CSV table of C-alpha atoms in Angstrom, one decimal:
chain,number,residue,atom,x,y,z
A,205,ALA,CA,7.5,-29.8,-32.5
A,206,GLN,CA,7.3,-30.6,-28.9
A,207,SER,CA,8.5,-27.8,-26.6
A,208,VAL,CA,8.4,-26.7,-23.0
A,209,THR,CA,8.4,-23.2,-21.5
A,210,GLN,CA,9.6,-22.2,-18.1
A,211,PRO,CA,8.3,-18.6,-17.5
A,212,ASP,CA,10.4,-17.9,-14.4
A,213,ILE,CA,14.1,-17.4,-15.0
A,214,HIS,CA,14.9,-16.8,-11.4
A,215,ILE,CA,13.0,-17.5,-8.1
A,216,THR,CA,14.1,-16.7,-4.6
A,217,VAL,CA,12.4,-18.3,-1.6
A,218,SER,CA,13.1,-18.4,2.1
A,219,GLU,CA,14.3,-21.7,3.7
A,220,GLY,CA,11.3,-23.6,5.0
A,221,ALA,CA,8.9,-21.8,2.6
A,222,SER,CA,6.9,-23.7,-0.1
A,223,LEU,CA,8.0,-23.7,-3.7
A,224,GLU,CA,6.3,-24.0,-7.1
A,225,LEU,CA,8.2,-23.9,-10.4
A,226,ARG,CA,6.2,-23.5,-13.5
A,227,CYS,CA,6.4,-25.5,-16.7
A,228,ASN,CA,4.1,-25.3,-19.7
A,229,TYR,CA,4.4,-27.8,-22.6
A,230,SER,CA,3.4,-28.1,-26.2
A,231,TYR,CA,2.8,-31.7,-27.3
A,232,GLY,CA,0.5,-33.4,-29.7
A,233,ALA,CA,-0.3,-36.5,-27.7
A,234,THR,CA,-0.2,-37.5,-24.1
A,235,PRO,CA,3.3,-36.4,-23.2
A,236,TYR,CA,6.1,-37.8,-21.2
A,237,LEU,CA,7.3,-35.0,-18.9
A,238,PHE,CA,10.4,-34.7,-16.8
A,239,TRP,CA,12.0,-32.4,-14.2
A,240,TYR,CA,15.7,-32.4,-13.8
A,241,VAL,CA,17.9,-30.5,-11.3
A,242,GLN,CA,21.4,-29.2,-12.0
A,243,SER,CA,23.6,-28.1,-9.1
A,244,PRO,CA,26.6,-25.8,-9.8
A,245,GLY,CA,29.3,-27.7,-11.8
A,246,GLN,CA,27.2,-30.8,-11.9
A,247,GLY,CA,25.3,-32.8,-14.6
A,248,LEU,CA,21.6,-33.2,-14.6
A,249,GLN,CA,19.7,-35.4,-12.1
A,250,LEU,CA,16.2,-36.7,-12.8
A,251,LEU,CA,13.8,-35.5,-10.0
A,252,LEU,CA,10.7,-37.1,-11.3
A,253,LYS,CA,8.9,-38.2,-14.5
A,254,TYR,CA,5.3,-38.4,-15.7
A,255,PHE,CA,4.3,-41.1,-18.2
A,256,SER,CA,0.6,-41.6,-17.7
A,257,GLY,CA,-1.9,-42.4,-15.0
A,258,ASP,CA,-1.9,-40.6,-11.8
A,259,THR,CA,-1.5,-36.9,-12.5
A,260,LEU,CA,0.4,-36.2,-9.2
A,261,VAL,CA,3.9,-37.6,-9.4
A,262,GLN,CA,6.2,-38.0,-6.5
A,263,GLY,CA,10.0,-37.7,-7.0
A,264,ILE,CA,13.2,-37.6,-5.1
A,265,LYS,CA,14.2,-35.1,-2.4
A,266,GLY,CA,10.6,-34.4,-1.4
A,267,PHE,CA,9.6,-33.0,-4.8
A,268,GLU,CA,6.3,-33.6,-6.5
A,269,ALA,CA,4.7,-32.4,-9.8
A,270,GLU,CA,1.2,-32.3,-11.0
A,271,PHE,CA,0.2,-32.9,-14.7
A,272,LYS,CA,-2.7,-30.7,-15.8
A,273,ARG,CA,-3.8,-31.4,-19.3
A,274,SER,CA,-6.3,-28.6,-19.4
A,275,GLN,CA,-3.6,-26.0,-18.6
A,276,SER,CA,-0.8,-27.8,-20.5
A,277,SER,CA,1.2,-27.5,-17.3
A,278,PHE,CA,3.5,-29.7,-15.2
A,279,ASN,CA,4.5,-27.6,-12.2
A,280,LEU,CA,7.1,-28.7,-9.7
A,281,ARG,CA,6.3,-28.3,-6.0
A,282,LYS,CA,8.0,-28.8,-2.7
A,283,PRO,CA,6.2,-28.0,0.7
A,284,SER,CA,9.4,-26.9,2.5
A,285,VAL,CA,12.5,-25.8,0.8
A,286,HIS,CA,16.0,-26.6,2.2
A,287,TRP,CA,19.1,-24.5,1.5
A,288,SER,CA,20.5,-27.5,-0.4
A,289,ASP,CA,17.7,-27.1,-3.0
A,290,ALA,CA,19.4,-24.1,-4.5
A,291,ALA,CA,20.1,-25.1,-8.1
A,292,GLU,CA,18.9,-24.8,-11.6
A,293,TYR,CA,15.7,-26.7,-12.5
A,294,PHE,CA,14.8,-27.9,-16.0
A,295,CYS,CA,11.5,-29.2,-17.4
A,296,ALA,CA,11.9,-31.5,-20.4
A,297,VAL,CA,9.8,-33.4,-22.9
A,298,PRO,CA,10.9,-36.1,-25.4
A,299,SER,CA,11.2,-35.1,-29.1
A,300,ASP,CA,8.8,-37.8,-30.3
A,301,ASP,CA,6.0,-39.9,-29.1
A,302,THR,CA,8.2,-42.9,-28.5
A,303,GLY,CA,10.0,-41.1,-25.7
A,304,ARG,CA,13.2,-42.9,-26.7
A,305,ARG,CA,15.0,-40.1,-28.3
A,306,ALA,CA,16.1,-36.6,-27.7
A,307,LEU,CA,14.9,-34.5,-24.8
A,308,THR,CA,13.8,-30.9,-25.4
A,309,PHE,CA,14.6,-28.8,-22.3
A,310,GLY,CA,13.1,-25.5,-21.1
A,311,SER,CA,15.5,-22.6,-20.5
A,312,GLY,CA,15.5,-23.4,-16.8
A,313,THR,CA,14.6,-21.7,-13.5
A,314,ARG,CA,17.4,-20.8,-11.1
A,315,LEU,CA,16.3,-21.2,-7.5
A,316,GLN,CA,17.9,-19.2,-4.8
A,317,VAL,CA,17.2,-20.0,-1.1
A,318,GLN,CA,17.5,-17.4,1.5
A,319,PRO,CA,18.3,-18.3,5.1
B,288,ASP,CA,28.4,-48.9,-10.3
B,289,ALA,CA,30.0,-46.0,-12.1
B,290,GLY,CA,27.6,-43.7,-13.7
B,291,VAL,CA,28.2,-41.8,-16.9
B,292,THR,CA,31.7,-40.5,-17.1
B,293,GLN,CA,33.1,-37.8,-19.3
B,294,SER,CA,36.6,-36.6,-20.1
B,295,PRO,CA,38.2,-34.2,-19.9
B,296,THR,CA,36.5,-32.0,-17.3
B,297,HIS,CA,37.6,-28.8,-18.7
B,298,LEU,CA,39.2,-27.8,-22.1
B,299,ILE,CA,40.4,-24.6,-23.5
B,300,LYS,CA,40.9,-24.2,-27.3
B,301,THR,CA,41.3,-21.4,-29.8
B,302,ARG,CA,39.2,-20.6,-32.7
B,303,GLY,CA,39.6,-22.8,-35.7
B,304,GLN,CA,41.0,-25.8,-33.7
B,305,GLN,CA,39.4,-29.2,-33.4
B,306,VAL,CA,38.3,-30.9,-30.2
B,307,THR,CA,37.3,-34.4,-29.1
B,308,LEU,CA,35.2,-35.1,-26.1
B,309,ARG,CA,34.7,-38.6,-24.6
B,310,CYS,CA,31.9,-40.3,-22.8
B,311,SER,CA,31.6,-43.7,-21.2
B,312,PRO,CA,28.0,-44.8,-20.6
B,313,LYS,CA,26.5,-46.2,-17.4
B,314,SER,CA,27.0,-49.9,-17.1
B,315,GLY,CA,24.3,-51.8,-19.1
B,316,HIS,CA,23.5,-48.8,-21.3
B,317,ASP,CA,24.0,-49.0,-25.1
B,318,THR,CA,22.6,-45.6,-26.2
B,319,VAL,CA,24.5,-42.3,-25.9
B,320,SER,CA,23.1,-38.8,-26.5
B,321,TRP,CA,25.1,-35.6,-26.6
B,322,TYR,CA,23.8,-32.2,-25.5
B,323,GLN,CA,25.3,-28.7,-25.6
B,324,GLN,CA,24.4,-26.3,-22.8
B,325,ALA,CA,25.4,-22.7,-23.3
B,326,LEU,CA,25.7,-20.4,-20.3
B,327,GLY,CA,22.2,-19.6,-18.9
B,328,GLN,CA,20.4,-21.9,-21.3
B,329,GLY,CA,18.9,-25.4,-21.2
B,330,PRO,CA,20.7,-28.3,-22.9
B,331,GLN,CA,20.3,-28.6,-26.6
B,332,PHE,CA,20.3,-32.0,-28.3
B,333,ILE,CA,23.2,-32.6,-30.7
B,334,PHE,CA,22.8,-36.3,-31.7
B,335,GLN,CA,22.2,-39.8,-30.4
B,336,TYR,CA,24.1,-43.0,-31.1
B,337,TYR,CA,22.9,-46.6,-30.9
B,338,GLU,CA,24.5,-49.7,-32.4
B,339,GLU,CA,27.4,-47.5,-33.5
B,340,GLU,CA,25.1,-45.4,-35.8
B,341,GLU,CA,23.8,-41.9,-35.5
B,342,ARG,CA,20.1,-42.4,-34.9
B,343,GLN,CA,18.8,-38.9,-34.5
B,344,ARG,CA,20.4,-35.4,-34.9
B,345,GLY,CA,19.5,-32.0,-33.7
B,346,ASN,CA,19.9,-28.7,-35.4
B,347,PHE,CA,23.7,-28.6,-35.4
B,348,PRO,CA,26.1,-28.1,-38.3
B,349,ASP,CA,28.2,-30.8,-39.8
B,350,ARG,CA,31.2,-29.4,-37.8
B,351,PHE,CA,29.7,-31.5,-35.0
B,352,SER,CA,30.3,-35.2,-35.6
B,353,GLY,CA,30.4,-38.3,-33.4
B,354,HIS,CA,31.3,-41.9,-33.1
B,355,GLN,CA,30.2,-44.8,-30.9
B,356,PHE,CA,32.6,-47.7,-30.3
B,357,PRO,CA,31.7,-51.4,-29.8
B,358,ASN,CA,32.0,-51.0,-26.0
B,359,TYR,CA,29.2,-48.3,-26.3
B,360,SER,CA,31.5,-45.4,-25.4
B,361,SER,CA,31.3,-42.4,-27.6
B,362,GLU,CA,33.2,-39.4,-28.8
B,363,LEU,CA,32.0,-36.0,-29.9
B,364,ASN,CA,34.2,-34.1,-32.3
B,365,VAL,CA,33.9,-30.4,-33.2
B,366,ASN,CA,35.9,-29.0,-36.1
B,367,ALA,CA,36.7,-25.4,-36.9
B,368,LEU,CA,35.8,-24.2,-33.4
B,369,LEU,CA,33.9,-20.9,-33.1
B,370,LEU,CA,33.6,-18.7,-30.0
B,371,GLY,CA,30.0,-19.7,-29.9
B,372,ASP,CA,30.9,-23.3,-29.3
B,373,SER,CA,31.9,-22.4,-25.8
B,374,ALA,CA,29.5,-24.4,-23.6
B,375,LEU,CA,29.1,-27.3,-21.2
B,376,TYR,CA,28.8,-30.5,-23.3
B,377,LEU,CA,26.7,-33.2,-21.6
B,378,CYS,CA,26.6,-36.9,-22.4
B,379,ALA,CA,23.6,-39.0,-21.5
B,380,SER,CA,23.2,-42.7,-21.7
B,381,SER,CA,20.2,-45.0,-21.7
B,382,ALA,CA,19.4,-48.6,-22.1
B,383,GLY,CA,18.3,-49.6,-25.6
B,384,GLN,CA,15.6,-48.6,-28.0
B,385,GLY,CA,12.7,-50.7,-26.8
B,386,LEU,CA,9.1,-49.8,-26.7
B,387,SER,CA,9.1,-48.3,-23.2
B,388,TYR,CA,10.8,-45.1,-22.3
B,389,ASN,CA,14.4,-45.5,-21.2
B,390,GLU,CA,15.5,-42.9,-18.7
B,391,GLN,CA,18.6,-40.9,-19.8
B,392,PHE,CA,21.3,-40.6,-17.2
B,393,PHE,CA,23.6,-37.6,-17.5
B,394,GLY,CA,27.3,-37.2,-16.9
B,395,PRO,CA,28.9,-34.2,-15.2
B,396,GLY,CA,29.8,-32.6,-18.5
B,397,THR,CA,32.9,-31.2,-20.2
B,398,ARG,CA,33.3,-27.4,-20.0
B,399,LEU,CA,34.7,-26.2,-23.4
B,400,THR,CA,36.1,-22.7,-23.6
B,401,VAL,CA,37.0,-21.3,-27.1
B,402,LEU,CA,39.2,-18.3,-27.1
């Protein structure tokens, strides 16, 4: 079964510093991959998605992610973190090759931003 | 354009009771998925409805049931509530079951507390 692992439960960075959140996937074929963000008391918002093609994907709010097949990774990056980026971040993969059905989420990484 | 809406926002029930949660999909969407997010965890897929039928189901007991109405809105019912059912319940909608991936848009969730 498809799965994703987020090794870091909690990360703290200083405002203005760069950020990288890790995601490793287990998937039989070329995966669809997603990063979602969840602010306190909010639902999930899609940051970016990878379907195929260019392995560097640009998303909203200045985030980007790079798909590396050799490392089974899809890490999320941001060059300069803002205080408003403090939230929970989830990596996700569809449950089947069609990408139309259920999403399987990682356990999340909570980002804290220090002033 | 209203996004995905869910009601109620919060709910408190006692063990053994039954609960119904409601979801209205984003305009133009006909597929609704439900997820359970326990505290500190990533969302877990419960089931998905399309054309008023359950199309896919996650690893949840039969106490969890659902329904989709002709206007595409959906209900999630949970019978014989357990303390472990306390969670944030998220609804997501997407547009159809075509060949290409259809992004899931999430609502803000219903926070269920079982005492």
